[in-house]
């Protein structure tokens, strides 16, 4: 497990986390355009998406998972939107 980590991504990325983990929350901060973050339980940005979150221009969107969202392989994500930043909080 990777308790208490808050991962930050300012661009689409492979292997933001390698291995098992539990996602507690995802926060997306929109930039100068609307933003979308899509999370995958994979080393690469592929397969079935775990979750997708959207934020308006200069807006903030957040989702929490009280029971945790388990990942078995790792976390990768795609991030769209100029100046967008995504934060993934792990249990």
PDB file of C-alpha atoms in Angstrom, residues 1-43:
ATOM      1  CA  UNK A   1       0.000   0.000   0.000  1.00  0.00           C
ATOM      2  CA  UNK A   2       1.032   3.601  -0.502  1.00  0.00           C
ATOM      3  CA  UNK A   3      -0.636   5.313   2.474  1.00  0.00           C
ATOM      4  CA  UNK A   4      -1.023   9.051   2.605  1.00  0.00           C
ATOM      5  CA  UNK A   5       0.425   9.932  -0.795  1.00  0.00           C
ATOM      6  CA  UNK A   6      -0.986  12.705  -2.953  1.00  0.00           C
ATOM      7  CA  UNK A   7       0.155  12.301  -6.543  1.00  0.00           C
ATOM      8  CA  UNK A   8       0.214  15.293  -8.910  1.00  0.00           C
ATOM      9  CA  UNK A   9       0.024  15.197 -12.696  1.00  0.00           C
ATOM     10  CA  UNK A  10       0.161  18.193 -15.023  1.00  0.00           C
ATOM     11  CA  UNK A  11       0.124  16.058 -18.195  1.00  0.00           C
ATOM     12  CA  UNK A  12      -1.036  12.631 -19.343  1.00  0.00           C
ATOM     13  CA  UNK A  13       1.255  10.034 -17.832  1.00  0.00           C
ATOM     14  CA  UNK A  14       2.003   6.336 -17.782  1.00  0.00           C
ATOM     15  CA  UNK A  15       2.618   4.646 -14.421  1.00  0.00           C
ATOM     16  CA  UNK A  16       1.765   7.477 -12.049  1.00  0.00           C
ATOM     17  CA  UNK A  17       1.717   4.626  -9.530  1.00  0.00           C
ATOM     18  CA  UNK A  18       3.191   1.171 -10.018  1.00  0.00           C
ATOM     19  CA  UNK A  19       1.509  -1.660  -8.141  1.00  0.00           C
ATOM     20  CA  UNK A  20      -1.520  -1.992  -5.928  1.00  0.00           C
ATOM     21  CA  UNK A  21      -3.145   0.931  -4.180  1.00  0.00           C
ATOM     22  CA  UNK A  22      -6.405   2.423  -3.004  1.00  0.00           C
ATOM     23  CA  UNK A  23      -7.566   5.777  -4.356  1.00  0.00           C
ATOM     24  CA  UNK A  24      -9.285   7.955  -1.736  1.00  0.00           C
ATOM     25  CA  UNK A  25      -9.996  10.999  -3.877  1.00  0.00           C
ATOM     26  CA  UNK A  26      -9.326  12.705  -7.190  1.00  0.00           C
ATOM     27  CA  UNK A  27      -9.243  16.479  -7.645  1.00  0.00           C
ATOM     28  CA  UNK A  28      -9.045  18.206 -11.005  1.00  0.00           C
ATOM     29  CA  UNK A  29      -8.125  21.875 -11.337  1.00  0.00           C
ATOM     30  CA  UNK A  30      -9.140  23.340 -14.675  1.00  0.00           C
ATOM     31  CA  UNK A  31      -6.908  25.767 -16.508  1.00  0.00           C
ATOM     32  CA  UNK A  32      -7.643  28.199 -19.300  1.00  0.00           C
ATOM     33  CA  UNK A  33      -9.789  25.553 -21.025  1.00  0.00           C
ATOM     34  CA  UNK A  34     -12.200  22.941 -19.683  1.00  0.00           C
ATOM     35  CA  UNK A  35     -10.366  19.895 -18.332  1.00  0.00           C
ATOM     36  CA  UNK A  36     -10.900  16.143 -18.208  1.00  0.00           C
ATOM     37  CA  UNK A  37      -8.921  13.492 -16.336  1.00  0.00           C
ATOM     38  CA  UNK A  38      -9.428   9.783 -16.993  1.00  0.00           C
ATOM     39  CA  UNK A  39      -7.829   7.215 -14.670  1.00  0.00           C
ATOM     40  CA  UNK A  40      -6.832   3.686 -15.631  1.00  0.00           C
ATOM     41  CA  UNK A  41      -5.786   0.630 -13.597  1.00  0.00           C
ATOM     42  CA  UNK A  42      -2.844   0.042 -15.921  1.00  0.00           C
ATOM     43  CA  UNK A  43       0.809   0.956 -16.524  1.00  0.00           C
TER      44      UNK A  43
END
